[in-house]
mmCIF file of C-alpha atoms and ligand atoms in Angstrom:
data_model
loop_
_atom_site.group_PDB
_atom_site.id
_atom_site.type_symbol
_atom_site.label_atom_id
_atom_site.label_comp_id
_atom_site.label_asym_id
_atom_site.label_seq_id
_atom_site.Cartn_x
_atom_site.Cartn_y
_atom_site.Cartn_z
ATOM 1 C CA UNK A 24 -34.570 40.807 59.598
ATOM 2 C CA UNK A 25 -35.106 44.249 58.334
ATOM 3 C CA UNK A 26 -34.080 46.894 60.823
ATOM 4 C CA UNK A 27 -30.408 45.972 60.970
ATOM 5 C CA UNK A 28 -28.189 45.073 58.059
ATOM 6 C CA UNK A 29 -25.665 42.264 58.149
ATOM 7 C CA UNK A 30 -22.896 44.872 58.093
ATOM 8 C CA UNK A 31 -24.342 46.664 61.121
ATOM 9 C CA UNK A 32 -24.408 43.412 63.110
ATOM 10 C CA UNK A 33 -20.846 42.596 61.998
ATOM 11 C CA UNK A 34 -19.745 46.091 63.048
ATOM 12 C CA UNK A 35 -21.399 45.609 66.426
ATOM 13 C CA UNK A 36 -19.578 42.311 66.972
ATOM 14 C CA UNK A 37 -16.250 43.874 65.975
ATOM 15 C CA UNK A 38 -16.814 46.876 68.236
ATOM 16 C CA UNK A 39 -17.528 44.527 71.166
ATOM 17 C CA UNK A 40 -14.307 42.579 70.492
ATOM 18 C CA UNK A 41 -12.308 45.841 70.297
ATOM 19 C CA UNK A 42 -13.204 46.716 73.892
ATOM 20 C CA UNK A 43 -11.091 44.463 76.148
ATOM 21 C CA UNK A 44 -13.322 43.054 78.884
ATOM 22 C CA UNK A 45 -11.109 40.427 80.449
ATOM 23 C CA UNK A 46 -12.463 39.265 83.779
ATOM 24 C CA UNK A 47 -10.502 41.248 86.409
ATOM 25 C CA UNK A 48 -10.440 38.381 88.913
ATOM 26 C CA UNK A 49 -9.160 35.817 86.416
ATOM 27 C CA UNK A 50 -6.427 38.032 84.991
ATOM 28 C CA UNK A 51 -5.864 40.996 87.344
ATOM 29 C CA UNK A 52 -3.146 42.543 85.171
ATOM 30 C CA UNK A 53 -5.376 42.611 82.081
ATOM 31 C CA UNK A 54 -8.930 43.072 83.121
ATOM 32 C CA UNK A 55 -10.355 46.485 83.775
ATOM 33 C CA UNK A 56 -12.925 47.122 81.138
ATOM 34 C CA UNK A 57 -16.220 45.564 82.018
ATOM 35 C CA UNK A 58 -17.379 49.147 82.661
ATOM 36 C CA UNK A 59 -16.286 50.380 79.229
ATOM 37 C CA UNK A 60 -18.021 47.564 77.382
ATOM 38 C CA UNK A 61 -21.170 47.999 79.485
ATOM 39 C CA UNK A 62 -21.216 51.714 78.673
ATOM 40 C CA UNK A 63 -20.762 50.914 74.996
ATOM 41 C CA UNK A 64 -23.662 48.410 75.085
ATOM 42 C CA UNK A 65 -25.972 50.929 76.774
ATOM 43 C CA UNK A 66 -25.083 53.615 74.258
ATOM 44 C CA UNK A 67 -25.557 51.258 71.269
ATOM 45 C CA UNK A 68 -28.907 49.986 72.553
ATOM 46 C CA UNK A 69 -30.219 53.485 73.274
ATOM 47 C CA UNK A 70 -29.178 54.575 69.804
ATOM 48 C CA UNK A 71 -31.377 51.714 68.523
ATOM 49 C CA UNK A 72 -34.362 52.809 70.622
ATOM 50 C CA UNK A 73 -33.962 50.138 73.299
ATOM 51 C CA UNK A 74 -34.185 51.326 76.892
ATOM 52 C CA UNK A 75 -30.899 50.323 78.573
ATOM 53 C CA UNK A 76 -29.055 51.057 81.791
ATOM 54 C CA UNK A 77 -26.114 49.892 83.872
ATOM 55 C CA UNK A 78 -26.784 48.067 87.133
ATOM 56 C CA UNK A 79 -23.722 47.816 89.346
ATOM 57 C CA UNK A 80 -23.242 44.454 91.045
ATOM 58 C CA UNK A 81 -20.377 46.059 92.961
ATOM 59 C CA UNK A 82 -17.965 48.893 92.161
ATOM 60 C CA UNK A 83 -16.403 48.336 88.747
ATOM 61 C CA UNK A 84 -18.532 45.249 88.037
ATOM 62 C CA UNK A 85 -21.551 46.210 85.929
ATOM 63 C CA UNK A 86 -24.458 44.353 84.368
ATOM 64 C CA UNK A 87 -26.444 45.941 81.566
ATOM 65 C CA UNK A 88 -30.215 45.704 81.802
ATOM 66 C CA UNK A 89 -32.251 46.532 78.699
ATOM 67 C CA UNK A 90 -35.861 46.167 77.729
ATOM 68 C CA UNK A 91 -38.149 46.548 74.752
ATOM 69 C CA UNK A 92 -41.920 46.177 74.608
ATOM 70 C CA UNK A 93 -45.074 47.525 76.214
ATOM 71 C CA UNK A 94 -44.969 45.228 79.248
ATOM 72 C CA UNK A 95 -48.525 44.093 78.614
ATOM 73 C CA UNK A 96 -47.858 40.354 78.475
ATOM 74 C CA UNK A 97 -45.141 37.804 79.239
ATOM 75 C CA UNK A 98 -41.454 38.568 79.676
ATOM 76 C CA UNK A 99 -38.681 36.828 77.773
ATOM 77 C CA UNK A 100 -35.117 37.277 78.993
ATOM 78 C CA UNK A 101 -32.095 36.985 76.662
ATOM 79 C CA UNK A 102 -28.743 36.583 78.396
ATOM 80 C CA UNK A 103 -25.073 36.852 77.402
ATOM 81 C CA UNK A 104 -21.934 37.619 79.407
ATOM 82 C CA UNK A 105 -19.693 40.548 78.517
ATOM 83 C CA UNK A 106 -16.512 39.342 80.239
ATOM 84 C CA UNK A 107 -13.867 37.146 78.620
ATOM 85 C CA UNK A 108 -10.943 35.062 79.813
ATOM 86 C CA UNK A 109 -7.392 36.446 79.561
ATOM 87 C CA UNK A 110 -5.161 36.678 76.499
ATOM 88 C CA UNK A 111 -1.979 34.976 77.738
ATOM 89 C CA UNK A 112 -0.417 32.898 74.948
ATOM 90 C CA UNK A 113 -2.774 34.131 72.254
ATOM 91 C CA UNK A 114 -1.507 33.758 68.697
ATOM 92 C CA UNK A 115 -3.799 36.372 67.154
ATOM 93 C CA UNK A 116 -4.378 40.020 67.973
ATOM 94 C CA UNK A 117 -6.973 39.582 70.723
ATOM 95 C CA UNK A 118 -8.638 42.975 70.430
ATOM 96 C CA UNK A 119 -8.302 43.890 66.755
ATOM 97 C CA UNK A 120 -10.802 41.584 65.093
ATOM 98 C CA UNK A 121 -9.875 40.234 61.692
ATOM 99 C CA UNK A 122 -12.438 38.869 59.281
ATOM 100 C CA UNK A 123 -11.543 35.990 56.964
ATOM 101 C CA UNK A 124 -14.414 34.667 54.930
ATOM 102 C CA UNK A 125 -17.132 33.894 57.425
ATOM 103 C CA UNK A 126 -14.827 33.890 60.411
ATOM 104 C CA UNK A 127 -14.339 36.732 62.859
ATOM 105 C CA UNK A 128 -11.208 36.331 65.001
ATOM 106 C CA UNK A 129 -10.512 37.801 68.440
ATOM 107 C CA UNK A 130 -10.636 37.124 72.173
ATOM 108 C CA UNK A 131 -14.262 36.669 73.108
ATOM 109 C CA UNK A 132 -15.394 36.542 69.478
ATOM 110 C CA UNK A 133 -17.036 33.197 70.168
ATOM 111 C CA UNK A 134 -17.233 33.187 73.997
ATOM 112 C CA UNK A 135 -19.336 35.183 73.849
ATOM 113 C CA UNK A 136 -19.401 38.568 72.194
ATOM 114 C CA UNK A 137 -21.152 36.860 69.283
ATOM 115 C CA UNK A 138 -23.949 35.933 71.701
ATOM 116 C CA UNK A 139 -24.014 39.482 73.081
ATOM 117 C CA UNK A 140 -24.210 40.918 69.547
ATOM 118 C CA UNK A 141 -27.058 38.499 68.724
ATOM 119 C CA UNK A 142 -29.214 39.490 71.708
ATOM 120 C CA UNK A 143 -28.495 43.220 71.315
ATOM 121 C CA UNK A 144 -29.408 43.009 67.624
ATOM 122 C CA UNK A 145 -32.572 41.100 68.502
ATOM 123 C CA UNK A 146 -33.665 43.879 70.862
ATOM 124 C CA UNK A 147 -32.908 46.531 68.233
ATOM 125 C CA UNK A 148 -34.850 44.669 65.534
ATOM 126 C CA UNK A 149 -37.866 44.200 67.829
ATOM 127 C CA UNK A 150 -37.722 47.860 68.895
ATOM 128 C CA UNK A 151 -37.798 48.928 65.258
ATOM 129 C CA UNK A 152 -40.868 46.761 64.637
ATOM 130 C CA UNK A 153 -42.515 48.587 67.532
ATOM 131 C CA UNK A 154 -45.172 45.979 68.199
ATOM 132 C CA UNK A 155 -43.821 43.973 71.102
ATOM 133 C CA UNK A 156 -46.609 42.865 73.426
ATOM 134 C CA UNK A 157 -45.078 42.002 76.758
ATOM 135 C CA UNK A 158 -41.361 42.486 77.196
ATOM 136 C CA UNK A 159 -38.035 41.250 75.960
ATOM 137 C CA UNK A 160 -35.370 42.000 78.542
ATOM 138 C CA UNK A 161 -31.618 41.696 78.082
ATOM 139 C CA UNK A 162 -29.193 40.490 80.720
ATOM 140 C CA UNK A 163 -25.675 41.458 79.610
ATOM 141 C CA UNK A 164 -23.870 40.218 82.674
ATOM 142 C CA UNK A 165 -20.376 40.481 84.130
ATOM 143 C CA UNK A 166 -18.193 37.802 85.702
ATOM 144 C CA UNK A 167 -19.490 34.617 84.040
ATOM 145 C CA UNK A 168 -15.913 33.436 83.581
ATOM 146 C CA UNK A 169 -15.249 33.505 87.329
ATOM 147 C CA UNK A 170 -18.045 33.412 89.916
ATOM 148 C CA UNK A 171 -21.159 34.546 88.007
ATOM 149 C CA UNK A 172 -21.880 37.434 90.360
ATOM 150 C CA UNK A 173 -23.549 39.194 87.410
ATOM 151 C CA UNK A 174 -26.178 36.518 86.764
ATOM 152 C CA UNK A 175 -26.738 36.013 90.509
ATOM 153 C CA UNK A 176 -27.433 39.723 90.899
ATOM 154 C CA UNK A 177 -29.618 39.934 87.784
ATOM 155 C CA UNK A 178 -32.098 37.235 88.831
ATOM 156 C CA UNK A 179 -32.572 38.993 92.166
ATOM 157 C CA UNK A 180 -33.578 42.202 90.362
ATOM 158 C CA UNK A 181 -35.699 40.907 87.472
ATOM 159 C CA UNK A 182 -38.363 38.333 86.754
ATOM 160 C CA UNK A 183 -39.059 36.535 83.480
ATOM 161 C CA UNK A 184 -41.293 33.776 82.105
ATOM 162 C CA UNK A 185 -38.433 32.183 80.190
ATOM 163 C CA UNK A 186 -34.792 32.780 79.365
ATOM 164 C CA UNK A 187 -32.532 32.034 76.403
ATOM 165 C CA UNK A 188 -28.762 32.107 76.803
ATOM 166 C CA UNK A 189 -26.497 32.396 73.771
ATOM 167 C CA UNK A 190 -23.261 30.664 74.811
ATOM 168 C CA UNK A 191 -21.684 29.195 71.640
ATOM 169 C CA UNK A 192 -23.387 25.853 70.987
ATOM 170 C CA UNK A 193 -23.114 25.343 67.242
ATOM 171 C CA UNK A 194 -26.794 26.321 67.045
ATOM 172 C CA UNK A 195 -27.715 23.240 69.068
ATOM 173 C CA UNK A 196 -30.269 23.641 71.803
ATOM 174 C CA UNK A 197 -28.687 22.997 75.192
ATOM 175 C CA UNK A 198 -31.433 21.870 77.541
ATOM 176 C CA UNK A 199 -29.420 20.272 80.350
ATOM 177 C CA UNK A 200 -26.028 20.414 81.984
ATOM 178 C CA UNK A 201 -24.343 19.187 85.122
ATOM 179 C CA UNK A 202 -23.917 21.136 88.357
ATOM 180 C CA UNK A 203 -21.201 20.879 90.975
ATOM 181 C CA UNK A 204 -20.657 20.680 94.715
ATOM 182 C CA UNK A 205 -17.407 21.589 96.514
ATOM 183 C CA UNK A 206 -16.410 20.117 99.859
ATOM 184 C CA UNK A 207 -13.509 20.189 102.315
ATOM 185 C CA UNK A 208 -12.584 17.040 104.228
ATOM 186 C CA UNK A 209 -10.269 17.092 107.251
ATOM 187 C CA UNK A 210 -8.743 14.053 108.931
ATOM 188 C CA UNK A 211 -7.328 14.363 112.448
ATOM 189 C CA UNK A 212 -4.183 12.510 113.610
ATOM 190 C CA UNK A 213 -2.175 12.420 116.817
ATOM 191 C CA UNK A 214 0.825 14.724 116.588
ATOM 192 C CA UNK A 215 4.015 13.196 117.970
ATOM 193 C CA UNK A 216 7.793 13.119 117.523
ATOM 194 C CA UNK A 217 8.674 11.102 114.449
ATOM 195 C CA UNK A 218 10.304 8.417 116.623
ATOM 196 C CA UNK A 219 7.157 7.801 118.632
ATOM 197 C CA UNK A 220 5.418 5.122 116.565
ATOM 198 C CA UNK A 221 3.744 3.990 119.782
ATOM 199 C CA UNK A 222 1.611 7.148 120.175
ATOM 200 C CA UNK A 223 1.840 8.972 116.819
ATOM 201 C CA UNK A 224 -0.969 8.748 114.320
ATOM 202 C CA UNK A 225 -0.671 10.323 110.875
ATOM 203 C CA UNK A 226 -3.661 12.272 109.587
ATOM 204 C CA UNK A 227 -2.153 11.901 106.107
ATOM 205 C CA UNK A 228 -2.279 8.098 106.245
ATOM 206 C CA UNK A 229 -5.929 8.332 107.300
ATOM 207 C CA UNK A 230 -6.576 10.634 104.393
ATOM 208 C CA UNK A 231 -4.987 8.009 102.133
ATOM 209 C CA UNK A 232 -7.820 5.645 103.026
ATOM 210 C CA UNK A 233 -10.376 8.407 102.423
ATOM 211 C CA UNK A 234 -8.932 9.141 98.985
ATOM 212 C CA UNK A 235 -8.956 5.464 98.008
ATOM 213 C CA UNK A 236 -12.586 5.189 99.198
ATOM 214 C CA UNK A 237 -13.652 8.264 97.231
ATOM 215 C CA UNK A 238 -11.875 7.042 94.111
ATOM 216 C CA UNK A 239 -13.698 3.729 94.354
ATOM 217 C CA UNK A 240 -17.026 5.572 94.769
ATOM 218 C CA UNK A 241 -16.243 7.604 91.667
ATOM 219 C CA UNK A 242 -15.158 4.747 89.419
ATOM 220 C CA UNK A 243 -17.456 1.965 90.595
ATOM 221 C CA UNK A 244 -20.652 3.775 91.563
ATOM 222 C CA UNK A 245 -20.849 7.228 90.014
ATOM 223 C CA UNK A 246 -19.778 6.174 86.537
ATOM 224 C CA UNK A 247 -22.795 3.869 86.412
ATOM 225 C CA UNK A 248 -25.145 6.704 87.314
ATOM 226 C CA UNK A 249 -25.847 8.544 84.082
ATOM 227 C CA UNK A 250 -28.282 11.029 82.620
ATOM 228 C CA UNK A 251 -29.179 10.564 78.934
ATOM 229 C CA UNK A 252 -28.200 14.141 78.025
ATOM 230 C CA UNK A 253 -25.182 14.878 80.197
ATOM 231 C CA UNK A 254 -23.524 11.517 80.844
ATOM 232 C CA UNK A 255 -22.312 10.148 84.182
ATOM 233 C CA UNK A 256 -21.869 11.719 87.584
ATOM 234 C CA UNK A 257 -18.246 12.116 88.667
ATOM 235 C CA UNK A 258 -15.997 13.388 91.421
ATOM 236 C CA UNK A 259 -12.318 14.029 92.024
ATOM 237 C CA UNK A 260 -9.896 15.115 94.723
ATOM 238 C CA UNK A 261 -8.569 18.452 93.557
ATOM 239 C CA UNK A 262 -6.416 19.855 96.407
ATOM 240 C CA UNK A 263 -4.465 18.382 99.300
ATOM 241 C CA UNK A 264 -2.588 19.901 102.233
ATOM 242 C CA UNK A 265 -1.269 18.352 105.438
ATOM 243 C CA UNK A 266 1.580 17.788 107.838
ATOM 244 C CA UNK A 267 3.919 20.179 109.643
ATOM 245 C CA UNK A 268 7.398 18.672 109.272
ATOM 246 C CA UNK A 269 9.291 15.628 108.095
ATOM 247 C CA UNK A 270 9.941 14.286 111.615
ATOM 248 C CA UNK A 271 6.479 14.861 113.084
ATOM 249 C CA UNK A 272 3.396 12.663 112.855
ATOM 250 C CA UNK A 273 0.897 14.789 110.904
ATOM 251 C CA UNK A 274 -1.827 16.200 113.168
ATOM 252 C CA UNK A 275 -4.124 17.229 110.317
ATOM 253 C CA UNK A 276 -4.687 16.647 106.614
ATOM 254 C CA UNK A 277 -7.180 18.365 104.361
ATOM 255 C CA UNK A 278 -8.466 17.720 100.870
ATOM 256 C CA UNK A 279 -10.923 19.579 98.701
ATOM 257 C CA UNK A 280 -13.177 17.624 96.438
ATOM 258 C CA UNK A 281 -15.469 18.428 93.565
ATOM 259 C CA UNK A 282 -18.542 16.372 92.806
ATOM 260 C CA UNK A 283 -20.177 16.991 89.403
ATOM 261 C CA UNK A 284 -23.924 16.511 89.800
ATOM 262 C CA UNK A 285 -26.679 15.342 87.452
ATOM 263 C CA UNK A 286 -30.019 17.088 86.836
ATOM 264 C CA UNK A 287 -32.070 14.464 88.676
ATOM 265 C CA UNK A 288 -29.849 13.858 91.715
ATOM 266 C CA UNK A 289 -30.756 14.937 95.239
ATOM 267 C CA UNK A 290 -28.108 17.096 96.835
ATOM 268 C CA UNK A 291 -28.836 15.626 100.291
ATOM 269 C CA UNK A 292 -28.335 12.081 98.976
ATOM 270 C CA UNK A 293 -25.086 13.118 97.288
ATOM 271 C CA UNK A 294 -23.736 14.544 100.540
ATOM 272 C CA UNK A 295 -24.858 11.518 102.566
ATOM 273 C CA UNK A 296 -23.208 9.095 100.138
ATOM 274 C CA UNK A 297 -19.835 10.860 100.357
ATOM 275 C CA UNK A 298 -20.069 11.298 104.127
ATOM 276 C CA UNK A 299 -20.607 7.554 104.542
ATOM 277 C CA UNK A 300 -17.525 6.728 102.478
ATOM 278 C CA UNK A 301 -15.419 9.233 104.430
ATOM 279 C CA UNK A 302 -16.547 8.007 107.860
ATOM 280 C CA UNK A 303 -16.063 4.367 106.863
ATOM 281 C CA UNK A 304 -12.483 5.156 105.818
ATOM 282 C CA UNK A 305 -11.559 7.473 108.700
ATOM 283 C CA UNK A 306 -14.096 7.810 111.461
ATOM 284 C CA UNK A 307 -14.343 11.239 113.055
ATOM 285 C CA UNK A 308 -13.233 13.154 109.945
ATOM 286 C CA UNK A 309 -14.829 16.545 109.354
ATOM 287 C CA UNK A 310 -16.703 17.453 106.188
ATOM 288 C CA UNK A 311 -17.691 20.944 105.206
ATOM 289 C CA UNK A 312 -19.691 21.724 102.052
ATOM 290 C CA UNK A 313 -18.750 25.229 100.976
ATOM 291 C CA UNK A 314 -20.042 25.951 97.483
ATOM 292 C CA UNK A 315 -22.514 24.585 95.038
ATOM 293 C CA UNK A 316 -24.055 25.314 91.657
ATOM 294 C CA UNK A 317 -27.099 23.399 90.552
ATOM 295 C CA UNK A 318 -27.509 21.562 87.245
ATOM 296 C CA UNK A 319 -29.727 22.775 84.395
ATOM 297 C CA UNK A 320 -32.725 20.935 83.055
ATOM 298 C CA UNK A 321 -35.318 22.493 80.773
ATOM 299 C CA UNK A 322 -38.424 20.354 80.710
ATOM 300 C CA UNK A 323 -39.585 18.961 77.365
ATOM 301 C CA UNK A 324 -42.987 20.653 77.798
ATOM 302 C CA UNK A 325 -41.707 24.152 78.427
ATOM 303 C CA UNK A 326 -43.167 26.718 76.048
ATOM 304 C CA UNK A 327 -39.790 28.264 75.376
ATOM 305 C CA UNK A 328 -38.493 24.973 74.014
ATOM 306 C CA UNK A 329 -41.370 24.730 71.575
ATOM 307 C CA UNK A 330 -40.990 28.304 70.361
ATOM 308 C CA UNK A 331 -37.224 28.055 69.878
ATOM 309 C CA UNK A 332 -37.645 24.696 68.099
ATOM 310 C CA UNK A 333 -40.174 26.233 65.711
ATOM 311 C CA UNK A 334 -38.000 29.275 65.106
ATOM 312 C CA UNK A 335 -34.990 27.063 64.364
ATOM 313 C CA UNK A 336 -37.032 24.977 61.938
ATOM 314 C CA UNK A 337 -38.145 28.088 60.105
ATOM 315 C CA UNK A 338 -34.647 29.655 59.929
ATOM 316 C CA UNK A 339 -32.488 26.572 59.287
ATOM 317 C CA UNK A 340 -35.046 24.287 57.678
ATOM 318 C CA UNK A 341 -34.322 21.224 59.827
ATOM 319 C CA UNK A 342 -35.210 20.075 63.306
ATOM 320 C CA UNK A 343 -33.039 21.507 66.075
ATOM 321 C CA UNK A 344 -30.721 19.077 67.859
ATOM 322 C CA UNK A 345 -31.250 18.972 71.634
ATOM 323 C CA UNK A 346 -28.126 18.305 73.651
ATOM 324 C CA UNK A 347 -26.727 18.292 77.177
ATOM 325 C CA UNK A 348 -23.428 19.787 78.292
ATOM 326 C CA UNK A 349 -20.933 18.580 80.847
ATOM 327 C CA UNK A 350 -19.871 22.100 81.833
ATOM 328 C CA UNK A 351 -21.830 24.483 84.038
ATOM 329 C CA UNK A 352 -23.200 27.783 82.685
ATOM 330 C CA UNK A 353 -25.113 30.842 83.895
ATOM 331 C CA UNK A 354 -28.260 29.165 82.517
ATOM 332 C CA UNK A 355 -28.508 27.270 85.801
ATOM 333 C CA UNK A 356 -28.734 30.536 87.749
ATOM 334 C CA UNK A 357 -31.899 31.445 85.842
ATOM 335 C CA UNK A 358 -33.198 27.872 86.126
ATOM 336 C CA UNK A 359 -32.625 27.970 89.909
ATOM 337 C CA UNK A 360 -34.588 31.232 90.065
ATOM 338 C CA UNK A 361 -37.581 29.335 88.661
ATOM 339 C CA UNK A 362 -37.216 30.598 85.072
ATOM 340 C CA UNK A 363 -37.387 27.921 82.320
ATOM 341 C CA UNK A 364 -34.066 28.337 80.526
ATOM 342 C CA UNK A 365 -32.216 26.911 77.551
ATOM 343 C CA UNK A 366 -29.188 27.888 75.492
ATOM 344 C CA UNK A 367 -28.680 28.327 71.770
ATOM 345 C CA UNK A 368 -25.657 30.131 70.379
ATOM 346 C CA UNK A 369 -23.258 30.489 67.479
ATOM 347 C CA UNK A 370 -20.683 28.193 65.926
ATOM 348 C CA UNK A 371 -17.024 28.840 66.589
ATOM 349 C CA UNK A 372 -13.720 27.552 67.806
ATOM 350 C CA UNK A 373 -11.010 28.132 70.390
ATOM 351 C CA UNK A 374 -12.825 29.115 73.561
ATOM 352 C CA UNK A 375 -10.174 30.086 76.136
ATOM 353 C CA UNK A 376 -7.517 29.099 73.539
ATOM 354 C CA UNK A 377 -4.701 30.864 71.613
ATOM 355 C CA UNK A 378 -6.831 31.255 68.464
ATOM 356 C CA UNK A 379 -10.540 32.049 68.857
ATOM 357 C CA UNK A 380 -13.029 32.698 66.092
ATOM 358 C CA UNK A 381 -16.754 32.697 65.453
ATOM 359 C CA UNK A 382 -18.629 31.838 62.286
ATOM 360 C CA UNK A 383 -20.517 35.026 61.429
ATOM 361 C CA UNK A 384 -23.167 33.229 59.397
ATOM 362 C CA UNK A 385 -24.179 31.377 62.543
ATOM 363 C CA UNK A 386 -24.396 34.677 64.431
ATOM 364 C CA UNK A 387 -26.892 35.923 61.845
ATOM 365 C CA UNK A 388 -28.912 32.708 62.099
ATOM 366 C CA UNK A 389 -28.770 32.885 65.897
ATOM 367 C CA UNK A 390 -30.158 36.424 65.777
ATOM 368 C CA UNK A 391 -32.910 35.383 63.389
ATOM 369 C CA UNK A 392 -33.870 32.462 65.653
ATOM 370 C CA UNK A 393 -34.007 34.778 68.686
ATOM 371 C CA UNK A 394 -36.166 37.355 66.898
ATOM 372 C CA UNK A 395 -38.646 34.723 65.729
ATOM 373 C CA UNK A 396 -38.693 32.965 69.097
ATOM 374 C CA UNK A 397 -39.455 36.261 70.851
ATOM 375 C CA UNK A 398 -42.214 37.185 68.408
ATOM 376 C CA UNK A 399 -44.111 33.916 68.881
ATOM 377 C CA UNK A 400 -43.329 33.307 72.565
ATOM 378 C CA UNK A 401 -44.774 36.681 73.567
ATOM 379 C CA UNK A 402 -47.968 35.923 71.660
ATOM 380 C CA UNK A 403 -48.404 32.416 73.070
ATOM 381 C CA UNK A 404 -52.110 32.060 73.910
ATOM 382 C CA UNK A 405 -51.425 30.315 77.204
ATOM 383 C CA UNK A 406 -50.343 33.652 78.702
ATOM 384 C CA UNK A 407 -53.870 35.063 78.184
ATOM 385 C CA UNK A 408 -55.557 32.431 80.285
HETATM 386 ZN ZN1 ZN B 2 -19.048 31.864 77.895
#
């Protein structure tokens, strides 16, 4: 890595941490600066001869798009989010990064300004080499910590042949993770005066049977259904409301449930399975599916996996460890858009916690792996066929 020194990359990471970019939906009293950090990223990239611009997802919520290369060949996308979670309860100065040995402390140091610094540095290094056939594009997105409107918007605007995310992963290659499905279930009772046991029917009691049925499905069936990389499927009842007064039979009860899904499950089958349990417990109940995010699975034969594996081997000297995650990430948004996607990011500690730090050595290695992956991926002979 020639074009940028270690100090320049460390300075970049520290500058990113110094600009608060707390997600404004998660922490409305803190978060206002996704625009400032996006403007900083554009300015830094342009200064390093990388074309960069802001793309507004909606007012005050910007993505940064950047590109380097001649466009004559494949496109590799590198993605990191610029927003962070809030700072409530933090035990370190969140926005004045301190460096102790290899560690850089601050809110977002690990999740994931380190990843943003790595992809920005990669673009700058490739721009300085000046020989990029094809294109490396950067997606520096907003709102990953809440609803991922940034990634959703980005994949509608831009195409790519592969994508690498840099969420902190201890330099392990994340090739799969679970998705999720949210549903609302409503049971209907017969409202009546609390004394009228003869006609009253409690929707809450009916929901009791539904909850017991769903719990049995979770513990007895779903726990047996596992994927080698991400573990078992699961579900839980997360919210409950119902009833109108202590002396009235409850006319309605509602729960919200979350089902965590595996890479090889069919969403229709998942819905059918839950609907059967609900109807068996309380016939006539209503089910509404209102939000879903798909799982991630990067196929073993994908070119990007081979190139990142080779790059890792050359930088670290050992074979990269392939893992699955239980949590959902923006990687699935790119995967859903038909772009083969995996994640490899830095080592650190304290994501969303009172003390957060990233190991700067791993940020340097991450950058090196990205640069080498980009160099070889863009030259892969299969794109000339
Ligand atoms: Zn993150």
